Backbone as a printed PyTorch tensor [residue, N CA C, xyz], in Angstrom:
tensor([[[-85.9170, -13.9000, 166.7670],
         [-86.0800, -15.1080, 166.1700],
         [-85.1350, -15.9370, 166.6670]],

        [[-85.4800, -17.3010, 167.0520],
         [-84.6680, -18.1320, 167.7780],
         [-83.5360, -18.7230, 166.5840]],

        [[-82.4170, -19.0210, 167.0100],
         [-81.4830, -19.1990, 165.8830],
         [-81.9730, -20.8150, 165.4730]],

        [[-82.6420, -21.5920, 165.9510],
         [-83.0010, -22.9930, 165.5150],
         [-83.8510, -22.3400, 164.1500]],

        [[-84.9950, -21.6160, 164.4770],
         [-85.7480, -21.3050, 163.1740],
         [-84.7030, -20.6270, 161.8850]],

        [[-83.8560, -19.9160, 162.3310],
         [-82.8100, -19.3600, 161.2600],
         [-82.4220, -20.5300, 160.6280]],

        [[-81.8400, -21.4270, 161.1310],
         [-81.2390, -22.8340, 160.6950],
         [-82.3280, -23.3900, 159.8650]],

        [[-83.3830, -23.7000, 160.2120],
         [-84.6070, -24.3660, 159.5790],
         [-84.9170, -23.3420, 158.1820]],

        [[-84.9020, -22.0810, 158.3130],
         [-85.1330, -21.2660, 157.0940],
         [-84.0550, -21.4670, 156.2700]],

        [[-82.7840, -21.3700, 156.6210],
         [-81.5430, -21.4490, 155.6450],
         [-81.7000, -22.8360, 154.8670]],

        [[-81.8000, -23.9590, 155.8970],
         [-82.1620, -25.3040, 155.2840],
         [-83.0610, -25.5050, 154.2980]],

        [[-84.0930, -24.8450, 154.4260],
         [-85.3110, -24.8200, 153.4280],
         [-85.0170, -24.0980, 152.2170]],

        [[-84.3200, -22.9520, 152.1610],
         [-83.8910, -22.3950, 150.9200],
         [-82.9350, -23.0420, 150.2360]],

        [[-82.0960, -23.5710, 150.9490],
         [-81.0790, -24.6940, 150.2030],
         [-81.6190, -25.8120, 149.5240]],

        [[-82.7130, -26.2960, 150.1680],
         [-83.4100, -27.5970, 149.4090],
         [-84.1310, -27.0300, 148.4750]],

        [[-84.9280, -26.1560, 148.4900],
         [-85.5440, -25.4820, 147.4270],
         [-84.5950, -25.0820, 146.0920]],

        [[-83.4350, -24.6490, 146.3610],
         [-82.4370, -24.2600, 145.3290],
         [-82.1120, -25.5860, 144.7160]],

        [[-82.3080, -26.8530, 145.2270],
         [-81.4210, -28.1360, 144.6230],
         [-82.7630, -28.7740, 143.9630]],

        [[-84.1110, -28.4450, 144.2050],
         [-85.4460, -29.3260, 144.0500],
         [-85.5730, -29.4360, 142.7130]],

        [[-85.0670, -28.7590, 141.9260],
         [-85.6020, -28.8480, 140.3240],
         [-84.8080, -30.0450, 139.7450]],

        [[-85.4150, -30.7250, 138.9310],
         [-84.7350, -31.7350, 138.4200],
         [-83.4650, -31.3390, 137.2760]],

        [[-83.4230, -30.1930, 136.8230],
         [-82.2390, -29.9770, 136.2500],
         [-81.2230, -29.2980, 137.1070]],

        [[-81.4810, -28.8530, 138.3240],
         [-80.2400, -28.5470, 139.3260],
         [-79.6760, -29.5730, 139.6960]],

        [[-80.5270, -30.9490, 140.0130],
         [-79.9400, -32.1990, 140.7410],
         [-78.9980, -32.9240, 139.5120]],

        [[-79.3460, -32.3020, 138.4780],
         [-78.4200, -33.0940, 137.1370],
         [-77.1920, -32.2850, 137.1150]],

        [[-77.3280, -30.9340, 137.2640],
         [-76.0210, -30.2600, 137.6250],
         [-75.1560, -30.4620, 138.7310]],

        [[-75.9610, -30.9250, 139.8220],
         [-74.9260, -31.1960, 140.8730],
         [-74.4190, -32.6870, 140.4780]],

        [[-75.1540, -33.5830, 139.9060],
         [-74.5470, -34.9190, 139.4040],
         [-73.3220, -34.6380, 138.4010]],

        [[-73.4230, -33.3400, 137.6390],
         [-72.1690, -33.1450, 136.8360],
         [-71.0950, -32.8010, 137.6480]],

        [[-71.3550, -32.2500, 138.5370],
         [-70.1040, -31.5300, 139.2700],
         [-69.6790, -32.5580, 140.5000]],

        [[-70.5230, -33.1770, 141.1330],
         [-69.8780, -34.2670, 142.1070],
         [-68.8300, -33.6890, 142.7320]],

        [[-67.4250, -34.2090, 143.0230],
         [-66.5460, -33.7390, 143.9110],
         [-65.5630, -32.7340, 143.1370]],

        [[-65.8030, -32.1500, 141.9890],
         [-64.9400, -31.6050, 141.1040],
         [-65.3570, -30.1150, 140.6350]],

        [[-64.3720, -29.3740, 140.0540],
         [-64.7690, -28.1350, 139.4270],
         [-64.9560, -28.1600, 138.1760]],

        [[-65.8920, -27.5100, 137.6550],
         [-66.5560, -27.6580, 136.3370],
         [-66.8770, -26.4590, 135.5800]],

        [[-66.2760, -25.8620, 134.3820],
         [-66.7550, -24.8800, 133.9150],
         [-68.1970, -24.8670, 133.4000]],

        [[-68.6620, -23.8130, 133.2790],
         [-70.2650, -23.5450, 132.8020],
         [-70.4150, -24.2750, 131.5020]],

        [[-69.4340, -24.0750, 130.5110],
         [-69.3150, -24.7920, 129.3440],
         [-69.7140, -26.1780, 129.1780]],

        [[-68.9170, -26.8350, 130.1480],
         [-68.7720, -28.1370, 130.3220],
         [-70.0930, -28.7120, 130.8330]],

        [[-70.6390, -27.9610, 131.7770],
         [-71.8590, -28.3710, 132.5730],
         [-73.1980, -28.1950, 131.3800]],

        [[-72.8970, -27.1550, 130.2720],
         [-73.9050, -26.9950, 129.4310],
         [-74.1570, -28.4730, 128.4470]],

        [[-72.8410, -28.7640, 128.0550],
         [-72.3020, -29.7810, 127.3300],
         [-72.9690, -31.3150, 127.7110]],

        [[-72.8540, -31.1650, 129.1720],
         [-73.3140, -32.4420, 129.6690],
         [-74.7680, -32.5100, 130.1350]],

        [[-75.5310, -31.4300, 130.2550],
         [-76.5510, -31.5320, 130.6640],
         [-77.4600, -31.0950, 129.5510]],

        [[-77.0380, -30.7570, 128.5290],
         [-77.7110, -30.5210, 127.1350],
         [-78.9770, -29.4020, 127.0940]],

        [[-78.6780, -28.3030, 127.7270],
         [-79.7440, -27.4290, 127.3110],
         [-78.7930, -26.1280, 127.2360]],

        [[-79.7350, -25.0450, 127.1280],
         [-79.1280, -23.6440, 126.7100],
         [-78.1800, -23.2980, 127.9950]],

        [[-77.0840, -22.5970, 127.4710],
         [-76.1570, -21.7100, 128.4140],
         [-76.9790, -20.7990, 129.4810]],

        [[-78.2700, -19.9150, 128.8180],
         [-78.6160, -19.1830, 129.5410],
         [-79.5770, -19.8610, 130.6390]],

        [[-79.9180, -20.8230, 130.1990],
         [-81.0960, -21.9980, 131.3670],
         [-79.8430, -22.4590, 132.2670]],

        [[-78.9320, -22.8980, 131.9060],
         [-78.1690, -23.1910, 133.0760],
         [-77.5860, -22.2380, 133.8460]],

        [[-77.3990, -20.9760, 133.2430],
         [-76.7940, -20.0750, 134.2330],
         [-77.6960, -19.5860, 135.2100]],

        [[-78.9990, -19.4490, 134.7270],
         [-80.1470, -19.1950, 135.6780],
         [-79.8580, -19.9940, 136.5880]],

        [[-79.9290, -21.4510, 136.5000],
         [-80.0710, -22.2510, 137.6430],
         [-78.7590, -22.2460, 138.5560]],

        [[-77.8430, -22.1810, 138.0260],
         [-76.4320, -22.0980, 138.9240],
         [-76.7190, -20.7940, 139.8170]],

        [[-77.0410, -19.6350, 139.0640],
         [-77.2160, -18.4090, 139.9700],
         [-78.2590, -18.7250, 141.2280]],

        [[-79.0220, -19.4650, 140.9700],
         [-80.1590, -19.9110, 142.1900],
         [-79.2640, -20.5290, 143.2310]],

        [[-78.5680, -21.5400, 142.7220],
         [-77.8270, -22.4890, 143.7620],
         [-76.8700, -21.8150, 144.6170]],

        [[-76.2660, -20.6340, 143.6640],
         [-75.1800, -19.9380, 144.1510],
         [-75.3970, -19.1010, 145.2760]],

        [[-76.5920, -18.3180, 145.0680],
         [-77.3890, -17.6010, 145.7640],
         [-77.6460, -18.1030, 147.2170]],

        [[-78.1630, -19.4700, 147.1210],
         [-78.2310, -20.1970, 148.4000],
         [-77.4530, -20.7140, 148.9340]],

        [[-76.1310, -20.6990, 148.5520],
         [-74.9850, -21.1660, 149.4300],
         [-74.6110, -22.7830, 148.8000]],

        [[-75.4170, -23.2940, 147.8870],
         [-75.2820, -24.6670, 147.4800],
         [-73.9530, -24.6870, 146.6190]],

        [[-73.6350, -23.6450, 145.4530],
         [-72.4660, -23.4930, 144.9620],
         [-71.5200, -22.6240, 145.1550]],

        [[-70.3550, -22.8140, 144.9030],
         [-69.3230, -21.7460, 145.0460],
         [-68.6850, -21.4360, 143.4290]],

        [[-68.2390, -20.6990, 143.2610],
         [-67.6030, -20.0130, 141.8130],
         [-66.1780, -19.7010, 141.9650]],

        [[-65.2660, -20.0850, 140.7090],
         [-64.0470, -19.1980, 140.6210],
         [-64.0330, -18.9560, 139.3330]],

        [[-63.3790, -17.7690, 139.1270],
         [-63.3890, -17.1000, 137.7970],
         [-61.9550, -17.5020, 137.2710]],

        [[-61.3510, -17.4850, 136.2620],
         [-60.2480, -17.7930, 135.5890],
         [-60.3120, -17.2010, 134.1350]],

        [[-59.8250, -15.7470, 133.9670],
         [-60.1050, -14.9890, 132.7480],
         [-61.3490, -14.9800, 132.5080]],

        [[-61.7750, -15.4460, 131.1300],
         [-63.5500, -15.2840, 131.0810],
         [-64.3810, -16.6020, 131.2850]],

        [[-63.6340, -17.6280, 132.1390],
         [-64.2950, -18.4140, 132.2600],
         [-64.9250, -18.7190, 133.8280]],

        [[-65.7340, -19.2600, 133.9960],
         [-66.5150, -19.1770, 135.4190],
         [-66.6340, -20.5850, 135.6650]],

        [[-65.8150, -21.2250, 136.6860],
         [-66.0970, -22.6210, 137.2100],
         [-66.8060, -22.8000, 138.5660]],

        [[-67.3680, -23.8760, 138.5720],
         [-68.5540, -24.2180, 139.6580],
         [-67.9590, -25.3630, 140.4730]],

        [[-68.4230, -25.2570, 141.8110],
         [-68.3230, -26.4260, 142.6180],
         [-69.3620, -26.4250, 143.4810]],

        [[-69.5520, -27.6220, 144.3050],
         [-70.3260, -27.5580, 145.3370],
         [-69.6800, -26.8540, 146.5880]],

        [[-70.5150, -26.2710, 147.3780],
         [-70.2210, -25.2690, 148.6350],
         [-69.4390, -26.4760, 149.6200]],

        [[-70.0840, -27.2340, 149.6220],
         [-69.8760, -28.4000, 150.5700],
         [-70.2500, -29.7470, 150.0670]],

        [[-69.1780, -30.8310, 150.1590],
         [-69.4330, -31.9830, 149.5750],
         [-70.3290, -32.8770, 150.1430]],

        [[-70.5330, -32.4940, 151.5670],
         [-71.5490, -33.4630, 152.3390],
         [-73.1330, -33.2610, 151.3910]],

        [[-73.2040, -32.2370, 150.7580],
         [-74.4040, -32.4450, 150.0470],
         [-74.6590, -33.5610, 149.2830]],

        [[-73.4950, -34.1150, 148.7460],
         [-73.4030, -35.4330, 147.8670],
         [-74.1120, -36.5860, 148.7510]],

        [[-73.8910, -36.4630, 149.8580],
         [-74.0970, -37.5970, 150.9670],
         [-75.9050, -37.2800, 151.2480]],

        [[-76.1160, -36.0770, 151.3620],
         [-77.4840, -35.7410, 151.5750],
         [-78.5770, -36.1520, 150.5550]],

        [[-77.8850, -36.0010, 149.4660],
         [-78.8340, -36.2280, 148.0910],
         [-78.9190, -37.6850, 147.7810]],

        [[-77.6570, -38.4990, 148.3940],
         [-77.6580, -39.6680, 148.1740],
         [-78.6950, -40.4350, 148.9640]],

        [[-78.6810, -40.0770, 150.3800],
         [-79.6580, -40.5160, 151.2770],
         [-81.0460, -40.1410, 150.7650]],

        [[-81.4200, -39.0620, 150.3430],
         [-82.6880, -38.5850, 149.6210],
         [-83.1340, -39.5970, 148.7480]],

        [[-82.2550, -40.0650, 147.6460],
         [-82.3860, -41.1040, 146.7800],
         [-82.9410, -42.4370, 147.2620]],

        [[-82.1790, -42.8080, 148.3110],
         [-82.1940, -44.0700, 149.0240],
         [-83.7610, -44.0610, 149.5680]],

        [[-84.1720, -42.9670, 150.3770],
         [-85.3940, -42.8060, 150.8640],
         [-86.4000, -42.9370, 149.8770]],

        [[-86.3290, -41.8670, 149.1030],
         [-87.6320, -41.5820, 148.0490],
         [-87.5200, -42.5900, 146.8030]],

        [[-86.4380, -43.0280, 146.4120],
         [-86.3060, -43.8900, 145.1420],
         [-86.1530, -45.4540, 145.2340]],

        [[-86.3090, -45.9010, 146.3780],
         [-85.9210, -47.2870, 146.9880],
         [-84.8700, -47.6630, 147.8850]],

        [[-84.7090, -48.7070, 147.7360],
         [-83.6490, -48.9610, 148.7970],
         [-82.3790, -49.5670, 148.1320]],

        [[-81.2440, -49.3520, 148.6590],
         [-80.0100, -49.6800, 148.2610],
         [-79.8130, -51.1920, 148.2650]],

        [[-78.4990, -51.5560, 147.8200],
         [-78.4260, -53.0940, 148.2070],
         [-79.3410, -54.0440, 148.1410]],

        [[-80.4200, -54.1590, 147.2840],
         [-81.5870, -54.8260, 147.0400],
         [-82.5510, -55.1360, 148.1710]],

        [[-82.6380, -54.2720, 149.1180],
         [-83.2720, -54.3830, 150.3030],
         [-85.0150, -54.2920, 149.8260]],

        [[-85.7310, -54.8240, 150.4030],
         [-87.0140, -54.5690, 150.2990],
         [-87.6620, -53.4300, 151.0950]],

        [[-88.7080, -53.0960, 150.4620],
         [-89.3930, -51.9050, 151.2270],
         [-90.1360, -52.3260, 152.2370]],

        [[-90.2470, -51.5310, 153.1650],
         [-90.9630, -51.8290, 154.8300],
         [-92.3860, -51.0570, 154.7140]],

        [[-93.2190, -51.5190, 153.6750],
         [-94.4870, -50.8730, 153.3840],
         [-94.8220, -50.4920, 154.9150]]])
């Protein structure tokens, strides 16, 4: 299997891992900092078990990294460039920034 195909598959898996609205909300909570699961639950507003399932998917696909401190688990983005990618996707699919008109 060519390496290019491997990269395509890896990218596809990461994008799928982020594609759920709740997962995008979690990423927006994390931004460029490390956050405990409890803080994510409080800010996102759903159950801890639901959040944990979504966090596990993103961690498994390399989108997130974790750190344990005693009985707390902290999450952060695996690569801060993910924020840039998501910003560009919002601009492309949700309208243009800085008041630009669309180019139908």
